[in-house]
PDB file of C-alpha atoms in Angstrom:
ATOM      1  CA  SER X   1     -13.502 -13.323  -1.984  1.00 73.00           C
ATOM      2  CA  VAL X   2     -16.486 -11.370  -2.810  1.00 74.00           C
ATOM      3  CA  ILE X   3     -18.030 -14.240  -4.803  1.00 69.00           C
ATOM      4  CA  ASP X   4     -17.180 -16.305  -1.901  1.00 65.00           C
ATOM      5  CA  ARG X   5     -18.804 -13.864   0.588  1.00 71.00           C
ATOM      6  CA  VAL X   6     -22.246 -14.160  -1.334  1.00 71.00           C
ATOM      7  CA  ALA X   7     -22.157 -17.741  -3.049  1.00 69.00           C
ATOM      8  CA  GLY X   8     -24.820 -19.903  -1.481  1.00 67.00           C
ATOM      9  CA  THR X   9     -26.417 -17.230   1.297  1.00 73.00           C
ATOM     10  CA  ASP X  10     -29.545 -15.274   1.670  1.00 78.00           C
ATOM     11  CA  VAL X  11     -28.359 -12.009  -0.250  1.00 83.00           C
ATOM     12  CA  GLU X  12     -27.542 -14.205  -3.395  1.00 82.00           C
ATOM     13  CA  PRO X  13     -30.554 -13.911  -4.947  1.00 81.00           C
ATOM     14  CA  ALA X  14     -31.524 -10.353  -3.840  1.00 85.00           C
ATOM     15  CA  LEU X  15     -28.152  -9.304  -5.388  1.00 87.00           C
ATOM     16  CA  GLY X  16     -29.094 -11.381  -8.910  1.00 84.00           C
ATOM     17  CA  TRP X  17     -32.649  -9.621  -8.951  1.00 89.00           C
ATOM     18  CA  ILE X  18     -31.076  -6.324  -8.506  1.00 89.00           C
ATOM     19  CA  TYR X  19     -28.324  -7.477 -11.306  1.00 86.00           C
ATOM     20  CA  ARG X  20     -31.302  -8.233 -13.656  1.00 86.00           C
ATOM     21  CA  ASN X  21     -33.869  -5.464 -12.699  1.00 90.00           C
ATOM     22  CA  VAL X  22     -32.252  -1.919 -11.364  1.00 91.00           C
ATOM     23  CA  HIS X  23     -29.973  -0.855 -13.835  1.00 89.00           C
ATOM     24  CA  LEU X  24     -31.724   0.153 -16.563  1.00 91.00           C
ATOM     25  CA  PRO X  25     -34.568   1.873 -14.642  1.00 94.00           C
ATOM     26  CA  VAL X  26     -32.200   4.032 -12.635  1.00 94.00           C
ATOM     27  CA  LEU X  27     -30.416   5.082 -15.455  1.00 95.00           C
ATOM     28  CA  PHE X  28     -33.505   5.976 -17.641  1.00 95.00           C
ATOM     29  CA  ALA X  29     -34.640   7.926 -14.169  1.00 95.00           C
ATOM     30  CA  PHE X  30     -31.335   9.916 -14.489  1.00 96.00           C
ATOM     31  CA  LEU X  31     -31.470  10.527 -17.796  1.00 97.00           C
ATOM     32  CA  ALA X  32     -34.729  11.920 -17.621  1.00 97.00           C
ATOM     33  CA  ALA X  33     -34.254  13.703 -14.198  1.00 95.00           C
ATOM     34  CA  VAL X  34     -31.311  15.527 -15.849  1.00 96.00           C
ATOM     35  CA  ARG X  35     -33.001  16.183 -18.787  1.00 97.00           C
ATOM     36  CA  LEU X  36     -35.949  17.722 -16.935  1.00 96.00           C
ATOM     37  CA  SER X  37     -34.300  19.340 -14.527  1.00 95.00           C
ATOM     38  CA  ARG X  38     -30.836  20.951 -16.295  1.00 95.00           C
ATOM     39  CA  PRO X  39     -31.534  20.848 -19.773  1.00 95.00           C
ATOM     40  CA  SER X  40     -28.669  23.488 -20.481  1.00 95.00           C
ATOM     41  CA  GLN X  41     -26.135  20.532 -18.961  1.00 95.00           C
ATOM     42  CA  TYR X  42     -28.180  17.612 -20.463  1.00 96.00           C
ATOM     43  CA  PRO X  43     -26.710  17.756 -24.309  1.00 95.00           C
ATOM     44  CA  PHE X  44     -23.236  17.122 -22.401  1.00 96.00           C
ATOM     45  CA  VAL X  45     -24.485  14.445 -20.174  1.00 96.00           C
ATOM     46  CA  ARG X  46     -26.203  12.901 -22.916  1.00 96.00           C
ATOM     47  CA  THR X  47     -22.764  12.897 -25.317  1.00 95.00           C
ATOM     48  CA  VAL X  48     -20.753  11.392 -22.623  1.00 96.00           C
ATOM     49  CA  PHE X  49     -23.251   8.480 -22.301  1.00 96.00           C
ATOM     50  CA  VAL X  50     -23.752   7.914 -25.808  1.00 96.00           C
ATOM     51  CA  LEU X  51     -19.935   7.982 -26.242  1.00 96.00           C
ATOM     52  CA  SER X  52     -18.905   5.889 -23.198  1.00 96.00           C
ATOM     53  CA  PHE X  53     -20.097   2.803 -25.860  1.00 93.00           C
ATOM     54  CA  LEU X  54     -17.301   3.261 -28.418  1.00 95.00           C
ATOM     55  CA  PRO X  55     -14.153   2.489 -26.003  1.00 95.00           C
ATOM     56  CA  ALA X  56     -16.606  -0.389 -24.329  1.00 92.00           C
ATOM     57  CA  LEU X  57     -17.026  -2.017 -28.012  1.00 90.00           C
ATOM     58  CA  LEU X  58     -13.539  -1.658 -28.748  1.00 93.00           C
ATOM     59  CA  VAL X  59     -13.087  -3.246 -25.690  1.00 91.00           C
ATOM     60  CA  ILE X  60     -15.072  -6.003 -26.165  1.00 87.00           C
ATOM     61  CA  TRP X  61     -13.759  -6.682 -30.028  1.00 87.00           C
ATOM     62  CA  LEU X  62     -10.277  -6.582 -28.455  1.00 90.00           C
ATOM     63  CA  PHE X  63     -10.603  -9.040 -25.793  1.00 86.00           C
ATOM     64  CA  PRO X  64     -14.024 -10.898 -25.695  1.00 81.00           C
ATOM     65  CA  LEU X  65     -14.184 -11.863 -22.157  1.00 80.00           C
ATOM     66  CA  ALA X  66     -16.716 -14.611 -19.968  1.00 78.00           C
ATOM     67  CA  PRO X  67     -18.064 -13.895 -16.598  1.00 81.00           C
ATOM     68  CA  PRO X  68     -16.467 -15.244 -13.741  1.00 80.00           C
ATOM     69  CA  ARG X  69     -19.468 -17.181 -13.180  1.00 76.00           C
ATOM     70  CA  TRP X  70     -18.387 -19.907 -16.205  1.00 73.00           C
ATOM     71  CA  LEU X  71     -15.332 -20.746 -13.768  1.00 71.00           C
ATOM     72  CA  THR X  72     -15.983 -24.270 -12.591  1.00 70.00           C
ATOM     73  CA  ALA X  73     -13.300 -23.329 -10.090  1.00 69.00           C
ATOM     74  CA  VAL X  74     -15.512 -20.273  -8.927  1.00 62.00           C
ATOM     75  CA  GLY X  75     -17.809 -22.756  -7.693  1.00 62.00           C
ATOM     76  CA  MET X  76     -20.992 -21.260  -9.335  1.00 65.00           C
ATOM     77  CA  GLY X  77     -21.909 -23.670 -11.796  1.00 65.00           C
ATOM     78  CA  PRO X  78     -20.667 -24.691 -15.222  1.00 66.00           C
ATOM     79  CA  ALA X  79     -20.083 -22.571 -18.398  1.00 67.00           C
ATOM     80  CA  PRO X  80     -23.266 -22.303 -21.060  1.00 66.00           C
ATOM     81  CA  THR X  81     -23.369 -24.984 -23.778  1.00 68.00           C
ATOM     82  CA  ASP X  82     -23.222 -23.050 -27.252  1.00 66.00           C
ATOM     83  CA  ALA X  83     -26.698 -24.198 -27.552  1.00 65.00           C
ATOM     84  CA  GLU X  84     -27.571 -21.921 -24.425  1.00 62.00           C
ATOM     85  CA  LEU X  85     -25.764 -19.220 -25.197  1.00 62.00           C
ATOM     86  CA  GLY X  86     -28.111 -16.518 -27.013  1.00 60.00           C
ATOM     87  CA  ALA X  87     -30.835 -18.582 -26.010  1.00 55.00           C
ATOM     88  CA  GLY X  88     -32.130 -15.910 -23.822  1.00 56.00           C
ATOM     89  CA  GLY X  89     -33.098 -13.757 -27.576  1.00 54.00           C
ATOM     90  CA  ALA X  90     -31.741 -10.400 -26.163  1.00 53.00           C
ATOM     91  CA  LEU X  91     -30.819  -8.186 -29.398  1.00 48.00           C
ATOM     92  CA  PHE X  92     -28.516  -6.607 -27.436  1.00 52.00           C
ATOM     93  CA  HIS X  93     -26.687  -9.204 -24.814  1.00 56.00           C
ATOM     94  CA  ASN X  94     -23.428 -10.215 -25.165  1.00 58.00           C
ATOM     95  CA  GLU X  95     -22.572 -12.951 -22.690  1.00 63.00           C
ATOM     96  CA  THR X  96     -18.661 -12.508 -23.498  1.00 62.00           C
ATOM     97  CA  ALA X  97     -18.738  -8.628 -23.058  1.00 68.00           C
ATOM     98  CA  ALA X  98     -17.656  -8.734 -19.374  1.00 77.00           C
ATOM     99  CA  ALA X  99     -14.481  -7.202 -20.077  1.00 81.00           C
ATOM    100  CA  ALA X 100     -15.703  -3.226 -19.730  1.00 86.00           C
ATOM    101  CA  SER X 101     -18.320  -3.273 -17.037  1.00 88.00           C
ATOM    102  CA  GLN X 102     -20.744  -0.994 -18.239  1.00 89.00           C
ATOM    103  CA  HIS X 103     -23.035  -1.759 -15.257  1.00 90.00           C
ATOM    104  CA  PHE X 104     -20.272  -0.242 -12.952  1.00 94.00           C
ATOM    105  CA  GLY X 105     -19.111   2.540 -15.269  1.00 94.00           C
ATOM    106  CA  PHE X 106     -23.084   3.409 -15.305  1.00 95.00           C
ATOM    107  CA  ALA X 107     -22.934   3.895 -11.696  1.00 96.00           C
ATOM    108  CA  LEU X 108     -20.616   5.720 -11.453  1.00 97.00           C
ATOM    109  CA  PHE X 109     -21.837   8.130 -14.060  1.00 97.00           C
ATOM    110  CA  VAL X 110     -24.562   8.495 -12.092  1.00 96.00           C
ATOM    111  CA  ALA X 111     -23.068   9.090  -9.395  1.00 96.00           C
ATOM    112  CA  VAL X 112     -20.354  11.687 -10.636  1.00 96.00           C
ATOM    113  CA  VAL X 113     -22.869  13.616 -12.510  1.00 96.00           C
ATOM    114  CA  SER X 114     -25.270  13.559  -9.534  1.00 96.00           C
ATOM    115  CA  LEU X 115     -22.648  15.362  -7.600  1.00 95.00           C
ATOM    116  CA  TRP X 116     -22.122  17.469 -10.338  1.00 95.00           C
ATOM    117  CA  LEU X 117     -25.007  19.061 -11.061  1.00 95.00           C
ATOM    118  CA  PHE X 118     -26.573  18.794  -7.721  1.00 93.00           C
ATOM    119  CA  PRO X 119     -24.209  18.985  -5.200  1.00 91.00           C
ATOM    120  CA  ARG X 120     -26.456  20.058  -2.121  1.00 90.00           C
ATOM    121  CA  SER X 121     -29.187  17.791  -2.720  1.00 91.00           C
ATOM    122  CA  ARG X 122     -29.584  14.486  -0.568  1.00 92.00           C
ATOM    123  CA  VAL X 123     -30.355  12.550  -3.712  1.00 89.00           C
ATOM    124  CA  ALA X 124     -26.544  13.282  -4.800  1.00 91.00           C
ATOM    125  CA  TRP X 125     -25.224  11.679  -1.708  1.00 90.00           C
ATOM    126  CA  VAL X 126     -27.220   8.563  -1.970  1.00 92.00           C
ATOM    127  CA  ALA X 127     -26.425   8.711  -5.907  1.00 93.00           C
ATOM    128  CA  ALA X 128     -22.914   8.441  -4.411  1.00 94.00           C
ATOM    129  CA  ALA X 129     -23.298   5.159  -2.724  1.00 95.00           C
ATOM    130  CA  TYR X 130     -24.772   3.551  -5.889  1.00 96.00           C
ATOM    131  CA  PRO X 131     -21.071   2.824  -7.318  1.00 96.00           C
ATOM    132  CA  ALA X 132     -20.395   0.825  -4.215  1.00 95.00           C
ATOM    133  CA  LEU X 133     -24.201  -1.109  -4.356  1.00 94.00           C
ATOM    134  CA  VAL X 134     -23.379  -2.260  -8.374  1.00 94.00           C
ATOM    135  CA  PHE X 135     -19.931  -3.183  -7.303  1.00 93.00           C
ATOM    136  CA  VAL X 136     -20.886  -5.771  -4.818  1.00 90.00           C
ATOM    137  CA  VAL X 137     -23.681  -6.916  -6.974  1.00 91.00           C
ATOM    138  CA  ILE X 138     -21.480  -7.126 -10.230  1.00 90.00           C
ATOM    139  CA  VAL X 139     -18.823  -9.027  -8.722  1.00 88.00           C
ATOM    140  CA  GLY X 140     -20.692 -10.840  -5.691  1.00 85.00           C
ATOM    141  CA  THR X 141     -23.053 -12.698  -9.019  1.00 86.00           C
ATOM    142  CA  GLY X 142     -19.972 -13.356 -10.923  1.00 84.00           C
ATOM    143  CA  ASN X 143     -21.346 -11.250 -13.808  1.00 84.00           C
ATOM    144  CA  HIS X 144     -17.576  -9.456 -13.497  1.00 86.00           C
ATOM    145  CA  TYR X 145     -13.861  -9.105 -12.480  1.00 82.00           C
ATOM    146  CA  VAL X 146     -12.846  -6.072 -10.466  1.00 85.00           C
ATOM    147  CA  LEU X 147     -10.625  -5.390 -13.022  1.00 89.00           C
ATOM    148  CA  ASP X 148     -13.967  -4.949 -15.307  1.00 92.00           C
ATOM    149  CA  CYS X 149     -15.303  -2.025 -13.073  1.00 92.00           C
ATOM    150  CA  VAL X 150     -12.035  -0.304 -14.157  1.00 94.00           C
ATOM    151  CA  VAL X 151     -11.920  -0.857 -17.360  1.00 94.00           C
ATOM    152  CA  GLY X 152     -16.022   0.227 -17.016  1.00 93.00           C
ATOM    153  CA  SER X 153     -14.851   3.521 -15.726  1.00 95.00           C
ATOM    154  CA  LEU X 154     -12.398   4.668 -18.082  1.00 96.00           C
ATOM    155  CA  THR X 155     -15.060   4.468 -20.904  1.00 95.00           C
ATOM    156  CA  PHE X 156     -16.637   7.116 -18.746  1.00 96.00           C
ATOM    157  CA  VAL X 157     -13.558   9.225 -18.561  1.00 96.00           C
ATOM    158  CA  LEU X 158     -12.584   8.845 -22.360  1.00 96.00           C
ATOM    159  CA  ALA X 159     -16.265   9.831 -23.186  1.00 96.00           C
ATOM    160  CA  ALA X 160     -16.377  12.690 -21.060  1.00 95.00           C
ATOM    161  CA  LEU X 161     -12.417  13.702 -21.972  1.00 95.00           C
ATOM    162  CA  ALA X 162     -14.039  13.322 -25.799  1.00 94.00           C
ATOM    163  CA  ALA X 163     -17.339  15.507 -24.603  1.00 93.00           C
ATOM    164  CA  SER X 164     -15.501  18.293 -23.246  1.00 91.00           C
ATOM    165  CA  THR X 165     -13.663  19.125 -26.046  1.00 87.00           C
ATOM    166  CA  ASN X 166     -16.604  19.432 -28.242  1.00 68.00           C
ATOM    167  CA  VAL X 167     -18.186  22.190 -25.517  1.00 62.00           C
ATOM    168  CA  SER X 168     -17.615  25.644 -26.541  1.00 56.00           C
ATOM    169  CA  ASP X 169     -18.004  28.410 -24.264  1.00 50.00           C
ATOM    170  CA  PRO X 170     -21.039  30.233 -24.648  1.00 51.00           C
ATOM    171  CA  THR X 171     -19.433  33.588 -23.800  1.00 45.00           C
ATOM    172  CA  THR X 172     -17.101  33.105 -27.193  1.00 44.00           C
ATOM    173  CA  GLN X 173     -20.152  32.814 -29.201  1.00 47.00           C
ATOM    174  CA  SER X 174     -21.184  35.836 -31.234  1.00 45.00           C
ATOM    175  CA  ARG X 175     -25.011  36.782 -31.546  1.00 45.00           C
ATOM    176  CA  THR X 176     -27.179  36.571 -34.299  1.00 44.00           C
TER     177      THR X 176
END
């Protein structure tokens, strides 16, 4: 229904532009801001970010899934031909990696960490709306299914759990 509301409207090109151009700058700016403003929490945040790729890669390997925009029933055009797959030349771009939406996972990561580290900041509360925008963008453009957003979120939950088991209490460490 999200695709139906977006397809063929004036909003569709804008969402496509956001999908292609906003994700990485927001993510890198966010990580840089955390590194500069909260250096003591940055190692944990960085570890969660890096570890999130492990369950995502496992899901993508076990369940390669094409995006919904390839389904002719959705009405967004035909699936690409074998020759068109990978023709974009992007080294780390996988056309059948829809099963774990890291786009949504990253957006949720930015929102949750912002609320954790900067709870009284207006920027944190704006960041809280970022996952909703990303959801509309990735589902509305036919790049992900709703379940992909759930799986992408779970990759960060698992990463946070793994990272938190590696965090030591500084009060129990001996001084040298």
